[in-house]
Every structure is written in C-alpha cells, then in structure tokens.
PDB file of C-alpha atoms in Angstrom:
ATOM      1  CA  GLN A   1      14.343  10.883   5.703  1.00 78.00           C
ATOM      2  CA  VAL A   2      10.902   9.459   4.886  1.00 91.00           C
ATOM      3  CA  GLN A   3       8.529   7.549   7.127  1.00 95.00           C
ATOM      4  CA  LEU A   4       5.433   5.603   6.111  1.00 96.00           C
ATOM      5  CA  VAL A   5       2.779   5.022   8.765  1.00 97.00           C
ATOM      6  CA  GLU A   6      -0.011   2.529   8.102  1.00 97.00           C
ATOM      7  CA  SER A   7      -3.386   2.140   9.759  1.00 97.00           C
ATOM      8  CA  GLY A   8      -6.759   0.521   9.174  1.00 97.00           C
ATOM      9  CA  GLY A   9      -6.103  -3.196   9.507  1.00 97.00           C
ATOM     10  CA  GLY A  10      -8.189  -5.477  11.649  1.00 98.00           C
ATOM     11  CA  LEU A  11     -10.459  -8.493  11.857  1.00 98.00           C
ATOM     12  CA  VAL A  12     -13.481  -8.675   9.590  1.00 98.00           C
ATOM     13  CA  GLN A  13     -15.923 -11.353   8.475  1.00 98.00           C
ATOM     14  CA  ALA A  14     -15.970 -12.601   4.905  1.00 98.00           C
ATOM     15  CA  GLY A  15     -17.845 -10.174   2.693  1.00 98.00           C
ATOM     16  CA  GLY A  16     -16.935  -7.208   4.864  1.00 98.00           C
ATOM     17  CA  SER A  17     -14.830  -4.158   4.111  1.00 98.00           C
ATOM     18  CA  LEU A  18     -11.734  -2.423   5.421  1.00 98.00           C
ATOM     19  CA  ARG A  19      -9.926   0.745   4.401  1.00 98.00           C
ATOM     20  CA  LEU A  20      -6.166   0.923   4.804  1.00 98.00           C
ATOM     21  CA  SER A  21      -4.305   4.222   4.992  1.00 98.00           C
ATOM     22  CA  CYS A  22      -0.623   5.014   4.549  1.00 97.00           C
ATOM     23  CA  ALA A  23       0.805   8.483   5.123  1.00 96.00           C
ATOM     24  CA  ALA A  24       4.293   9.549   4.062  1.00 95.00           C
ATOM     25  CA  SER A  25       6.108  12.198   6.069  1.00 95.00           C
ATOM     26  CA  GLY A  26       9.453  13.923   5.681  1.00 92.00           C
ATOM     27  CA  SER A  27      11.002  16.652   3.598  1.00 89.00           C
ATOM     28  CA  ALA A  28      12.913  17.271   0.382  1.00 89.00           C
ATOM     29  CA  PHE A  29      11.343  14.433  -1.563  1.00 91.00           C
ATOM     30  CA  SER A  30       8.720  13.720  -4.155  1.00 92.00           C
ATOM     31  CA  ILE A  31       6.681  10.543  -4.513  1.00 92.00           C
ATOM     32  CA  ASN A  32       6.926   8.697  -7.806  1.00 92.00           C
ATOM     33  CA  SER A  33       4.482   5.937  -6.937  1.00 93.00           C
ATOM     34  CA  MET A  34       2.792   4.324  -3.969  1.00 94.00           C
ATOM     35  CA  GLY A  35       1.427   0.850  -3.598  1.00 96.00           C
ATOM     36  CA  TRP A  36       0.273  -1.935  -1.354  1.00 98.00           C
ATOM     37  CA  TYR A  37       1.871  -5.348  -0.959  1.00 98.00           C
ATOM     38  CA  ARG A  38       0.742  -8.268   1.149  1.00 98.00           C
ATOM     39  CA  GLN A  39       2.323 -11.398   2.533  1.00 98.00           C
ATOM     40  CA  ALA A  40       0.409 -14.375   3.886  1.00 97.00           C
ATOM     41  CA  PRO A  41       1.981 -17.198   5.923  1.00 91.00           C
ATOM     42  CA  GLY A  42       3.872 -19.564   3.654  1.00 93.00           C
ATOM     43  CA  LYS A  43       3.540 -17.296   0.638  1.00 95.00           C
ATOM     44  CA  GLN A  44       5.762 -14.753  -1.075  1.00 96.00           C
ATOM     45  CA  ARG A  45       5.079 -11.051  -0.806  1.00 97.00           C
ATOM     46  CA  GLU A  46       2.956  -9.887  -3.717  1.00 97.00           C
ATOM     47  CA  LEU A  47       1.999  -6.528  -5.163  1.00 97.00           C
ATOM     48  CA  VAL A  48      -1.702  -5.913  -4.566  1.00 98.00           C
ATOM     49  CA  ALA A  49      -2.226  -2.458  -6.046  1.00 98.00           C
ATOM     50  CA  ALA A  50      -0.148   0.484  -7.226  1.00 96.00           C
ATOM     51  CA  SER A  51      -0.677   4.121  -8.145  1.00 94.00           C
ATOM     52  CA  THR A  52       1.816   6.185 -10.140  1.00 87.00           C
ATOM     53  CA  SER A  53       2.339   9.944 -10.079  1.00 78.00           C
ATOM     54  CA  GLY A  54       0.594  10.101 -13.444  1.00 81.00           C
ATOM     55  CA  GLY A  55      -2.571   8.618 -11.991  1.00 82.00           C
ATOM     56  CA  THR A  56      -2.254   5.133 -13.438  1.00 93.00           C
ATOM     57  CA  THR A  57      -3.520   2.354 -11.187  1.00 96.00           C
ATOM     58  CA  SER A  58      -2.976  -1.376 -11.381  1.00 96.00           C
ATOM     59  CA  TYR A  59      -4.191  -4.407  -9.443  1.00 97.00           C
ATOM     60  CA  THR A  60      -3.306  -8.033  -9.103  1.00 97.00           C
ATOM     61  CA  ASP A  61      -5.928 -10.262 -10.700  1.00 97.00           C
ATOM     62  CA  SER A  62      -7.215 -11.713  -7.436  1.00 97.00           C
ATOM     63  CA  VAL A  63      -8.436  -8.326  -6.137  1.00 98.00           C
ATOM     64  CA  LYS A  64      -9.724  -6.700  -9.319  1.00 97.00           C
ATOM     65  CA  GLY A  65     -13.273  -5.460  -8.870  1.00 97.00           C
ATOM     66  CA  ARG A  66     -13.023  -5.656  -5.078  1.00 98.00           C
ATOM     67  CA  PHE A  67     -10.130  -3.366  -4.084  1.00 98.00           C
ATOM     68  CA  THR A  68      -9.581   0.278  -5.007  1.00 98.00           C
ATOM     69  CA  ILE A  69      -6.378   2.246  -4.541  1.00 97.00           C
ATOM     70  CA  SER A  70      -6.514   6.030  -4.291  1.00 96.00           C
ATOM     71  CA  ARG A  71      -4.192   8.866  -3.335  1.00 93.00           C
ATOM     72  CA  ASP A  72      -4.554  12.212  -1.610  1.00 92.00           C
ATOM     73  CA  ILE A  73      -1.622  14.122  -3.092  1.00 87.00           C
ATOM     74  CA  ALA A  74      -1.883  17.049  -0.666  1.00 88.00           C
ATOM     75  CA  LYS A  75      -1.647  14.692   2.319  1.00 91.00           C
ATOM     76  CA  ASN A  76       0.975  12.346   0.804  1.00 92.00           C
ATOM     77  CA  THR A  77      -1.412   9.536   1.638  1.00 94.00           C
ATOM     78  CA  VAL A  78      -2.475   6.404  -0.195  1.00 95.00           C
ATOM     79  CA  TYR A  79      -5.575   4.367   0.617  1.00 97.00           C
ATOM     80  CA  LEU A  80      -6.702   0.851  -0.150  1.00 98.00           C
ATOM     81  CA  GLN A  81     -10.445   0.305  -0.003  1.00 98.00           C
ATOM     82  CA  MET A  82     -11.061  -3.423   0.333  1.00 98.00           C
ATOM     83  CA  ASN A  83     -14.586  -4.697  -0.280  1.00 98.00           C
ATOM     84  CA  SER A  84     -16.048  -8.196  -0.467  1.00 98.00           C
ATOM     85  CA  LEU A  85     -13.152  -9.520   1.568  1.00 98.00           C
ATOM     86  CA  LYS A  86     -12.346 -13.216   1.422  1.00 98.00           C
ATOM     87  CA  PRO A  87     -10.423 -15.433   3.856  1.00 98.00           C
ATOM     88  CA  GLU A  88      -7.653 -15.718   1.269  1.00 97.00           C
ATOM     89  CA  ASP A  89      -7.101 -11.963   1.622  1.00 98.00           C
ATOM     90  CA  THR A  90      -5.741 -12.590   5.120  1.00 98.00           C
ATOM     91  CA  ALA A  91      -2.179 -11.272   5.227  1.00 98.00           C
ATOM     92  CA  ILE A  92       0.067  -8.559   6.522  1.00 98.00           C
ATOM     93  CA  TYR A  93      -0.344  -5.571   4.237  1.00 98.00           C
ATOM     94  CA  TYR A  94       2.645  -3.313   3.603  1.00 98.00           C
ATOM     95  CA  CYS A  95       2.614   0.171   2.150  1.00 97.00           C
ATOM     96  CA  ASN A  96       5.399   1.033  -0.295  1.00 97.00           C
ATOM     97  CA  ALA A  97       6.519   4.359  -1.710  1.00 96.00           C
ATOM     98  CA  ASN A  98       9.095   4.989  -4.408  1.00 95.00           C
ATOM     99  CA  ILE A  99      10.475   8.469  -3.829  1.00 94.00           C
ATOM    100  CA  THR A 100      13.031  10.829  -5.346  1.00 94.00           C
ATOM    101  CA  THR A 101      15.092  13.076  -3.083  1.00 92.00           C
ATOM    102  CA  THR A 102      15.721  16.629  -4.236  1.00 91.00           C
ATOM    103  CA  TRP A 103      19.473  16.707  -3.594  1.00 89.00           C
ATOM    104  CA  PRO A 104      21.228  14.589  -4.439  1.00 91.00           C
ATOM    105  CA  ARG A 105      18.624  13.398  -6.868  1.00 95.00           C
ATOM    106  CA  ARG A 106      18.244   9.699  -6.024  1.00 95.00           C
ATOM    107  CA  LYS A 107      15.439   7.171  -5.956  1.00 95.00           C
ATOM    108  CA  TYR A 108      14.563   5.118  -2.886  1.00 94.00           C
ATOM    109  CA  ASP A 109      11.963   2.591  -1.799  1.00 95.00           C
ATOM    110  CA  TYR A 110      10.375   2.994   1.631  1.00 96.00           C
ATOM    111  CA  TRP A 111       8.130   0.550   3.460  1.00 97.00           C
ATOM    112  CA  GLY A 112       5.460   0.906   6.092  1.00 97.00           C
ATOM    113  CA  GLN A 113       5.491  -1.157   9.259  1.00 97.00           C
ATOM    114  CA  GLY A 114       2.776  -3.518   8.063  1.00 97.00           C
ATOM    115  CA  THR A 115      -0.807  -3.904   9.227  1.00 97.00           C
ATOM    116  CA  GLN A 116      -2.581  -7.214   9.821  1.00 98.00           C
ATOM    117  CA  VAL A 117      -5.761  -7.965   7.900  1.00 98.00           C
ATOM    118  CA  THR A 118      -7.629 -11.069   9.020  1.00 98.00           C
ATOM    119  CA  VAL A 119     -10.785 -12.250   7.258  1.00 98.00           C
ATOM    120  CA  SER A 120     -12.823 -14.936   8.986  1.00 97.00           C
ATOM    121  CA  SER A 121     -15.102 -17.375   7.173  1.00 93.00           C
TER     122      SER A 121
END
C-alpha cells in the first residue's frame, strides 16, 4: 500500500556533507511520523532522527548539532541533512514512516530499502 524510496547516500570524506531523501507513495493513508535509522556493521540499528506530524523533531545525542531532519508535507518526503560527517557515521541508513490507513483505520510501520553512507578519514 505504501512504498518508501530513499536516495542521497554515497562516499564522502570526513567533514563533508550529504543529504538523504525519502519519499512515500501510495494512497488512502496519512503519515504520523517519519524518521531515519542507521545500522553499522556489528552494531544494533539505532534511531538517528525523527519528525512527528506536529512538527516535533528529535535526534540521537551523537548527531545533535550536525544533522537536521525536515519534511515536505506536500511531497510526503523527509530529508536528513548531514554535515560535519565523521567516520563513525558510516552505516546503512533506513527511512521509516509510521502511517495510518483510512479504512480500516490501522497503524503500520514502513521501511525504505536502505542507502549506504560511507565516511572516509
């Protein structure tokens, strides 16, 4: 019913920047919140940043001051601007959306396909 398509990953040197995009497509749904998770080799998946329908944003401590999450409501798209990247930011980044279908009224979590971010020292 809903598909999330990610883009924007790549290879960048330490101190550089990347901007990730995630667009949700489908019908008969509304988005409650969108966020970005990441998973590095040997580590658990962690929530990086989230944005609720009310406009509240949150970040994990390790990216505060460097990453910014934003949403384009009209385009059903969420972005993650990543500045001052560090090698420890290297991971696969996954977009997540919590949505509510119109009928029946149910909540679901959807995931993007993942995009690789590699930061070289």
